[in-house]
Amino acid sequence: MENATIRILPYEYIHILDKNKNVTRIEIGPQTYIKLDHERIETGPTPRKMIVLSPRQYCRITNPVITNADGTLVQDKFGQVKLNFGESEYRFYDKYSEPFPLYPGEELTEEPTNLRIVKENTSLRVRANRDFKDGDKEIQAGDEWLIQGPKTYYPKVEETIVAEEPAPIVGPGQALRLRATQDLTDRNGAPRKTGEEWLIREPGPYMPGVYEKVVSTVNAIVLTDNLAIQVSALQNFTDIYNKERKAGESWLITNKMASTHIIDVYEKLEKEVAVIILKKNQYCVILDPFDEKENKNRLGTKSLRKGECAFFLHPGEQLKDGIKEIEVLGEKDALLVKARESYVQTRIRNKALAEKVAAILKSGTADKELKLIRNIRNGHVRAVPASELKEMKDYEEEYKLKEGEKYDDFVADVKRAPGEQWMEYGPMNYLPPVDRKSVV
């Protein structure tokens, strides 16, 4: 048998069912309530305590009461408080600073909970679970957006928290590779298509947009005097150095361009390229050398490089037969060489000396200003300006032109045919052009 008298303390309440009208009402303390015969206490023998919210707390109520604009309760013609069945609402301390009861039919589905704090460099990914209007903006069910910190998040019944996402940190020498999950305009104002990828290179925290997906963090490759990289373009684009690149094009990146390089989304790292070092008496032949002015390889040609130097092979270049040693010929040495192909041989290799001899021949004063010196041992004749002839070696003598001979026979360039052989005499460091090879 129910107690006919119930004491309701302050901030307590009970629900009373009028069995004659089948209407349930609320009684709020402090009071002593005497139950009538046609009434029944729905909340049990002990009064329920009101819900108390602390500052920065909230709770969730299901089937909330319906109120007028002025906050008064809406009742039906029988005096029963109307409920918004199937709906929920969040109640916050700002509006419910005083303890409040649950009216008949209302349910507390989420106990008083502290408001969620979104920290700096963190965001909440939120999804709409129904269509609704936020100000002038129409939100469709399934839409997602980000709530970025630092701030306090106030939950809404129309929203569901999908995840808390910390901002990735872009360190020095790093970049963030992003992909668009749908068409969007990024925070720099650039339009992006679904599936498009791009890099964020600025150091510091970066909060991806709601439709931006972090693919990976890309680390920079350190370029040194001994290491370069060869990359190729996956499609037409303009690289970080503001150069236009064509799909399939390969190029070399060295520390002369940058101290580090981050592989772009449209670049493919083909390989690391080690430096080639030539010592003082070394040389090599490069096939299909790269022309930096024309930005392409000169196919079918060759280039001779001699030490001391260091360089990297560009894409398409090949090192023919490796690094070779320069032939050092003494005063008594000679070298038999053979032409690999047709070419013009330069008689006087010293450029400054060649210019002086050419000037003398052009002036027509060769008989006075030009001397021909013959090596008695091998018969080789060389031209020397008279002003520079100081002293001859003991195996040298002055050579006089014979009938039918002229100075050009000893100083002019000579055309060599493939397979032709001749002697090169010392003393000299013999560096063969790419068109010929040493026989002995």
Coordinates of C-alpha atoms in Angstrom, one line a residue:
M1 CA 0.0 0.0 0.0
E2 CA 1.4 3.4 -1.0
N3 CA 2.1 6.0 1.6
A4 CA -0.6 8.6 1.4
T5 CA 1.7 11.3 2.6
I6 CA 5.0 12.1 0.9
R7 CA 7.5 14.8 1.9
I8 CA 9.1 16.5 -1.1
L9 CA 12.3 18.4 -0.2
P10 CA 13.6 21.4 -2.0
Y11 CA 14.8 20.6 -5.5
E12 CA 12.8 17.3 -5.6
Y13 CA 9.8 16.4 -7.5
I14 CA 7.2 13.6 -8.1
H15 CA 4.9 12.6 -10.9
I16 CA 1.2 12.1 -9.9
L17 CA -1.2 10.1 -12.2
D18 CA -4.9 11.2 -11.9
K19 CA -6.6 7.8 -12.5
N20 CA -9.9 9.5 -13.2
K21 CA -8.5 11.7 -16.0
N22 CA -5.5 9.6 -17.0
V23 CA -3.4 12.7 -16.8
T24 CA 0.0 12.9 -15.2
R25 CA 1.2 16.1 -13.5
I26 CA 4.3 17.2 -11.6
E27 CA 4.6 18.3 -8.0
I28 CA 7.7 20.2 -7.0
G29 CA 9.1 20.6 -3.4
P30 CA 9.4 21.8 -0.9
Q31 CA 6.0 20.6 0.2
T32 CA 4.2 17.7 2.0
Y33 CA 1.9 16.1 -0.5
I34 CA -1.1 14.0 0.6
K35 CA -2.2 11.6 -2.1
L36 CA -5.8 11.2 -2.9
D37 CA -7.5 7.9 -3.5
H38 CA -7.8 8.3 -7.3
E39 CA -4.1 9.3 -7.6
R40 CA -1.0 7.2 -8.0
I41 CA 2.6 8.3 -7.5
E42 CA 4.5 7.4 -10.7
T43 CA 8.0 8.2 -9.5
G44 CA 8.0 5.6 -6.7
P45 CA 8.0 6.0 -2.9
T46 CA 11.0 8.3 -2.9
P47 CA 10.9 11.7 -4.6
R48 CA 13.3 12.3 -7.5
K49 CA 16.0 14.9 -7.3
M50 CA 16.1 17.6 -9.9
I51 CA 18.8 17.7 -12.5
V52 CA 21.6 20.1 -11.5
L53 CA 24.0 21.5 -14.1
S54 CA 27.3 23.0 -13.2
P55 CA 28.9 25.8 -15.2
R56 CA 30.3 24.3 -18.5
Q57 CA 28.0 21.2 -18.3
Y58 CA 25.2 19.9 -20.4
C59 CA 22.7 17.0 -20.5
R60 CA 20.5 15.4 -23.1
I61 CA 16.8 15.1 -22.8
T62 CA 14.7 12.8 -25.0
N63 CA 11.0 13.6 -25.6
P64 CA 11.4 17.2 -24.3
V65 CA 8.4 19.3 -23.3
I66 CA 7.1 21.8 -25.9
T67 CA 7.2 25.4 -24.8
N68 CA 5.9 28.7 -26.1
A69 CA 8.1 31.6 -27.2
D70 CA 8.0 33.0 -23.7
G71 CA 9.1 29.7 -22.2
T72 CA 5.7 28.6 -20.8
L73 CA 4.6 25.0 -21.1
V74 CA 2.2 23.9 -23.8
Q75 CA -0.6 21.7 -22.5
D76 CA -3.4 19.8 -24.3
K77 CA -7.1 20.2 -23.5
F78 CA -6.8 17.7 -20.7
G79 CA -4.0 19.6 -19.0
Q80 CA -1.3 17.1 -20.0
V81 CA 2.0 18.7 -20.8
K82 CA 2.8 18.2 -24.5
L83 CA 6.0 16.4 -25.5
N84 CA 8.1 16.5 -28.6
F85 CA 8.1 12.7 -29.0
G86 CA 11.1 11.1 -30.7
E87 CA 13.2 14.3 -30.5
S88 CA 16.0 15.3 -28.2
E89 CA 17.5 18.5 -26.9
Y90 CA 20.6 19.5 -25.2
R91 CA 20.3 21.7 -22.1
F92 CA 23.2 23.9 -21.0
Y93 CA 24.0 25.8 -17.8
D94 CA 23.6 29.1 -19.6
K95 CA 19.8 28.6 -19.7
Y96 CA 19.3 26.0 -17.0
S97 CA 21.5 27.5 -14.2
E98 CA 18.7 26.5 -11.7
P99 CA 17.9 22.9 -10.9
F100 CA 15.1 21.6 -13.1
P101 CA 12.8 18.5 -13.0
L102 CA 11.8 16.1 -15.7
Y103 CA 8.2 16.4 -16.7
P104 CA 6.1 13.3 -17.3
G105 CA 7.4 11.5 -20.4
E106 CA 10.8 13.2 -20.5
E107 CA 13.9 11.0 -20.3
L108 CA 17.4 11.8 -19.3
T109 CA 19.5 10.0 -21.9
E110 CA 22.8 11.7 -21.2
E111 CA 23.8 12.5 -17.6
P112 CA 25.3 16.0 -16.9
T113 CA 28.6 16.0 -18.8
N114 CA 31.4 18.5 -19.1
L115 CA 31.5 20.5 -22.3
R116 CA 34.1 19.3 -24.7
I117 CA 37.2 21.6 -25.2
V118 CA 38.7 21.6 -28.6
K119 CA 42.4 22.2 -28.1
E120 CA 44.6 24.4 -30.3
N121 CA 45.8 22.7 -33.4
T122 CA 43.0 20.2 -33.1
S123 CA 39.6 20.0 -34.8
L124 CA 36.4 18.0 -34.5
R125 CA 35.0 16.4 -37.6
V126 CA 31.3 16.7 -37.4
R127 CA 28.6 15.1 -39.6
A128 CA 25.0 16.2 -40.0
N129 CA 22.6 13.3 -39.2
R130 CA 19.5 15.2 -40.6
D131 CA 18.7 18.1 -42.9
F132 CA 18.6 21.4 -41.0
K133 CA 19.2 25.1 -41.5
D134 CA 22.1 26.8 -39.8
G135 CA 21.4 30.5 -40.2
D136 CA 21.0 31.1 -43.9
K137 CA 22.9 27.9 -44.8
E138 CA 21.1 24.7 -45.7
I139 CA 22.8 21.6 -44.3
Q140 CA 22.1 18.2 -45.8
A141 CA 22.3 14.9 -44.0
G142 CA 25.7 13.5 -44.5
D143 CA 27.5 16.8 -44.8
E144 CA 30.7 17.1 -42.8
W145 CA 32.6 20.1 -41.5
L146 CA 35.4 20.9 -39.1
I147 CA 35.2 22.8 -35.8
Q148 CA 38.7 24.1 -35.1
G149 CA 40.2 24.8 -31.7
P150 CA 40.8 26.4 -29.4
K151 CA 37.1 26.7 -28.5
T152 CA 34.4 25.0 -26.4
Y153 CA 32.1 22.7 -28.4
Y154 CA 28.4 22.9 -27.7
P155 CA 26.7 19.7 -29.0
K156 CA 23.6 19.8 -31.2
V157 CA 21.0 17.1 -31.8
E158 CA 21.5 17.5 -35.6
E159 CA 25.2 16.8 -35.4
T160 CA 27.3 13.7 -34.7
I161 CA 31.0 13.9 -33.8
V162 CA 32.9 11.6 -36.2
A163 CA 36.4 12.1 -34.8
E164 CA 38.9 14.4 -33.2
E165 CA 41.7 15.2 -35.6
P166 CA 45.0 16.7 -34.5
A167 CA 46.8 19.0 -36.9
P168 CA 49.9 17.3 -38.5
I169 CA 53.1 19.2 -37.9
V170 CA 55.2 20.1 -40.9
G171 CA 58.8 20.1 -39.8
P172 CA 61.8 21.7 -41.5
G173 CA 62.7 19.8 -44.6
Q174 CA 59.2 18.2 -44.7
A175 CA 56.0 18.6 -46.7
L176 CA 52.5 17.3 -46.2
R177 CA 51.0 15.4 -49.1
L178 CA 47.2 16.0 -49.4
R179 CA 44.5 14.5 -51.6
A180 CA 41.1 16.0 -52.3
T181 CA 38.2 13.6 -51.6
Q182 CA 35.8 15.9 -53.5
D183 CA 36.0 19.1 -55.6
L184 CA 37.0 22.0 -53.3
T185 CA 38.9 25.3 -53.0
D186 CA 41.9 25.0 -50.7
R187 CA 42.8 27.6 -48.1
N188 CA 45.1 29.3 -50.6
G189 CA 42.2 29.8 -53.0
A190 CA 43.4 27.2 -55.5
P191 CA 40.6 25.0 -56.9
R192 CA 41.2 21.2 -56.5
K193 CA 39.5 18.3 -58.3
T194 CA 38.5 15.0 -56.7
G195 CA 41.6 12.8 -56.4
E196 CA 44.0 15.7 -57.0
E197 CA 47.1 15.8 -54.8
W198 CA 49.4 18.6 -53.7
L199 CA 52.0 19.5 -51.1
I200 CA 52.0 21.8 -48.1
R201 CA 55.6 23.0 -47.7
E202 CA 55.2 25.7 -45.0
P203 CA 56.7 24.6 -41.7
G204 CA 54.3 24.5 -38.7
P205 CA 50.9 22.9 -37.9
Y206 CA 48.5 22.5 -40.8
M207 CA 44.8 21.6 -40.3
P208 CA 43.5 19.8 -43.3
G209 CA 40.1 20.8 -44.6
V210 CA 37.1 18.6 -44.2
Y211 CA 37.6 17.2 -47.7
E212 CA 41.4 17.1 -47.6
K213 CA 43.0 13.7 -46.8
V214 CA 46.6 13.5 -45.5
V215 CA 48.3 10.9 -47.7
S216 CA 51.8 11.0 -46.2
T217 CA 54.6 13.2 -44.8
V218 CA 57.3 13.7 -47.4
N219 CA 60.9 14.2 -46.2
A220 CA 63.4 16.2 -48.2
I221 CA 66.4 14.7 -49.9
V222 CA 69.6 16.4 -48.9
L223 CA 71.7 17.3 -51.9
T224 CA 75.5 17.6 -51.5
D225 CA 78.6 18.0 -53.7
N226 CA 78.7 14.2 -53.9
L227 CA 75.0 13.4 -54.4
A228 CA 72.3 14.6 -56.8
I229 CA 69.0 13.0 -57.8
Q230 CA 67.4 12.2 -61.1
V231 CA 63.6 12.7 -61.3
S232 CA 61.0 12.4 -64.0
A233 CA 57.6 14.1 -64.6
L234 CA 54.4 12.1 -64.3
Q235 CA 52.4 14.8 -66.2
N236 CA 52.9 18.3 -67.5
F237 CA 53.4 20.8 -64.7
T238 CA 55.6 23.7 -63.5
D239 CA 58.1 22.6 -60.8
I240 CA 59.1 24.3 -57.6
Y241 CA 62.0 26.0 -59.6
N242 CA 59.4 27.6 -61.9
K243 CA 60.4 25.4 -64.9
E244 CA 57.8 23.8 -67.1
R245 CA 58.2 20.0 -67.3
K246 CA 56.6 17.7 -69.8
A247 CA 55.2 14.2 -69.0
G248 CA 58.0 11.6 -69.2
E249 CA 60.8 14.3 -69.1
S250 CA 63.8 13.5 -66.8
W251 CA 66.2 16.0 -65.3
L252 CA 68.9 16.3 -62.7
I253 CA 68.6 18.2 -59.5
T254 CA 71.9 19.2 -57.8
N255 CA 72.9 21.3 -54.8
K256 CA 73.4 24.3 -57.2
M257 CA 69.6 24.5 -57.5
A258 CA 68.8 23.8 -53.8
S259 CA 70.4 22.3 -50.7
T260 CA 67.4 20.0 -50.3
H261 CA 64.6 18.8 -52.5
I262 CA 61.1 17.5 -51.7
I263 CA 59.7 15.1 -54.4
D264 CA 56.6 16.8 -55.8
V265 CA 53.3 14.9 -56.4
Y266 CA 54.0 15.0 -60.1
E267 CA 57.6 13.9 -59.8
K268 CA 59.0 10.4 -59.6
L269 CA 62.4 9.8 -58.0
E270 CA 64.3 7.6 -60.5
K271 CA 67.6 7.3 -58.8
E272 CA 70.4 9.0 -56.8
V273 CA 73.3 10.1 -58.9
A274 CA 76.9 10.0 -57.5
V275 CA 79.4 12.6 -58.5
I276 CA 82.2 11.7 -61.0
I277 CA 85.6 13.1 -60.0
L278 CA 88.4 13.5 -62.5
K279 CA 91.9 14.0 -61.1
K280 CA 94.5 16.2 -62.8
N281 CA 95.8 13.6 -65.3
Q282 CA 92.4 12.0 -66.0
Y283 CA 89.8 12.4 -68.7
C284 CA 86.6 10.8 -69.9
V285 CA 84.2 10.9 -72.9
I286 CA 80.5 11.7 -72.5
L287 CA 78.1 10.3 -75.1
D288 CA 74.9 12.3 -75.9
P289 CA 76.0 15.3 -73.7
F290 CA 73.3 17.5 -72.2
D291 CA 73.1 21.1 -73.6
E292 CA 72.0 23.3 -70.7
K293 CA 71.2 26.3 -73.0
E294 CA 68.8 24.2 -75.2
N295 CA 67.8 22.0 -72.3
K296 CA 68.2 18.8 -74.2
N297 CA 70.7 16.1 -75.1
R298 CA 72.8 16.5 -78.2
L299 CA 72.1 13.0 -79.5
G300 CA 74.9 11.3 -81.5
T301 CA 77.6 13.7 -80.3
K302 CA 80.4 13.3 -77.8
S303 CA 82.0 15.5 -75.2
L304 CA 85.5 15.3 -73.7
R305 CA 86.1 16.3 -70.1
K306 CA 89.4 16.5 -68.3
G307 CA 90.5 16.9 -64.8
E308 CA 90.6 18.5 -62.3
C309 CA 86.8 18.6 -62.2
A310 CA 83.7 17.0 -60.7
F311 CA 80.3 16.6 -62.3
F312 CA 77.1 14.6 -62.4
L313 CA 75.8 12.7 -65.4
H314 CA 72.5 14.2 -66.7
P315 CA 69.7 11.9 -67.8
G316 CA 70.6 10.4 -71.2
E317 CA 74.3 10.9 -70.8
Q318 CA 76.6 7.9 -70.8
L319 CA 80.2 7.6 -69.6
K320 CA 82.1 5.9 -72.5
D321 CA 84.7 3.3 -71.4
G322 CA 85.0 4.9 -67.9
I323 CA 87.7 7.2 -66.6
K324 CA 91.0 7.2 -68.4
E325 CA 94.5 8.5 -67.7
I326 CA 96.1 11.2 -69.8
E327 CA 99.2 10.0 -71.7
V328 CA 102.3 11.8 -70.4
L329 CA 104.9 11.9 -73.2
G330 CA 108.5 12.8 -72.4
E331 CA 111.0 14.4 -74.7
K332 CA 112.0 11.1 -76.2
D333 CA 108.5 9.7 -76.4
A334 CA 106.0 9.5 -79.3
L335 CA 102.5 8.0 -79.6
L336 CA 101.0 6.4 -82.7
V337 CA 97.3 7.3 -82.9
K338 CA 94.5 6.5 -85.3
A339 CA 91.4 8.4 -86.2
R340 CA 88.1 6.8 -85.4
E341 CA 86.2 9.1 -87.7
S342 CA 86.7 12.1 -89.9
Y343 CA 87.6 15.2 -88.0
V344 CA 89.9 18.3 -88.2
Q345 CA 93.0 18.1 -86.0
T346 CA 94.3 21.2 -84.3
R347 CA 98.1 21.5 -84.8
I348 CA 98.7 24.1 -82.1
R349 CA 96.8 23.1 -79.0
N350 CA 97.8 26.1 -76.9
K351 CA 95.1 28.6 -77.7
A352 CA 97.1 31.7 -76.9
L353 CA 100.0 30.5 -79.0
A354 CA 97.7 29.6 -81.8
E355 CA 96.2 33.1 -81.8
K356 CA 99.7 34.7 -82.0
V357 CA 100.9 32.5 -84.8
A358 CA 97.7 33.2 -86.8
A359 CA 98.2 36.9 -86.3
I360 CA 101.7 36.7 -87.6
L361 CA 100.7 34.7 -90.7
K362 CA 97.8 37.2 -91.4
S363 CA 100.2 40.1 -91.2
G364 CA 102.6 38.6 -93.8
T365 CA 105.6 38.9 -91.6
A366 CA 106.1 35.2 -90.9
D367 CA 109.7 35.2 -92.4
K368 CA 110.8 37.6 -89.7
E369 CA 108.5 36.9 -86.8
L370 CA 108.0 33.2 -87.0
K371 CA 110.5 30.4 -86.4
L372 CA 110.2 26.7 -87.2
I373 CA 111.9 24.4 -84.7
R374 CA 112.7 20.8 -85.7
N375 CA 113.2 17.9 -83.3
I376 CA 116.3 16.1 -84.5
R377 CA 115.2 12.8 -82.9
N378 CA 111.8 12.4 -84.5
G379 CA 111.7 15.1 -87.2
H380 CA 108.7 16.9 -85.7
V381 CA 108.5 20.6 -86.7
R382 CA 106.7 23.2 -84.5
A383 CA 106.1 26.9 -85.0
V384 CA 107.2 29.5 -82.4
P385 CA 107.0 33.3 -82.5
A386 CA 110.6 34.6 -82.8
S387 CA 110.0 36.9 -79.8
E388 CA 109.2 33.9 -77.6
L389 CA 112.1 31.7 -78.7
K390 CA 114.6 31.9 -75.8
E391 CA 116.7 28.8 -76.1
M392 CA 116.5 25.6 -78.0
K393 CA 117.1 22.1 -76.6
D394 CA 120.2 20.2 -77.6
Y395 CA 118.1 17.9 -79.8
E396 CA 116.4 20.9 -81.6
E397 CA 117.5 23.0 -84.6
E398 CA 115.9 25.7 -86.6
Y399 CA 114.2 24.4 -89.7
K400 CA 114.1 26.3 -93.0
L401 CA 111.3 25.9 -95.5
K402 CA 112.2 23.9 -98.5
E403 CA 111.1 24.5 -102.1
G404 CA 107.3 24.1 -102.3
E405 CA 106.8 24.2 -98.5
K406 CA 104.9 27.0 -96.7
Y407 CA 104.2 27.8 -93.1
D408 CA 100.7 26.5 -93.3
D409 CA 102.0 23.0 -93.8
F410 CA 103.3 23.1 -90.2
V411 CA 100.7 25.2 -88.4
A412 CA 97.4 24.8 -90.2
D413 CA 94.7 22.3 -89.0
V414 CA 94.8 18.9 -90.6
K415 CA 91.8 16.9 -91.9
R416 CA 92.0 13.3 -90.7
A417 CA 90.2 10.4 -92.4
P418 CA 88.8 7.4 -90.5
G419 CA 91.6 4.8 -90.0
E420 CA 94.4 7.3 -90.7
Q421 CA 97.4 6.9 -88.4
W422 CA 100.1 9.4 -87.4
M423 CA 102.6 10.2 -84.6
E424 CA 102.2 12.6 -81.7
Y425 CA 105.5 13.7 -80.2
G426 CA 106.5 14.7 -76.7
P427 CA 107.1 16.4 -74.4
M428 CA 103.4 16.9 -73.8
N429 CA 100.4 15.6 -71.9
Y430 CA 98.4 13.9 -74.6
L431 CA 94.7 14.1 -74.3
P432 CA 93.1 12.4 -77.3
P433 CA 90.0 14.0 -78.9
V434 CA 86.9 11.9 -79.0
D435 CA 87.5 11.2 -82.6
R436 CA 90.7 9.2 -82.3
K437 CA 92.4 6.6 -80.1
S438 CA 95.9 5.6 -79.2
V439 CA 97.3 2.6 -81.0
V440 CA 100.6 2.2 -79.1

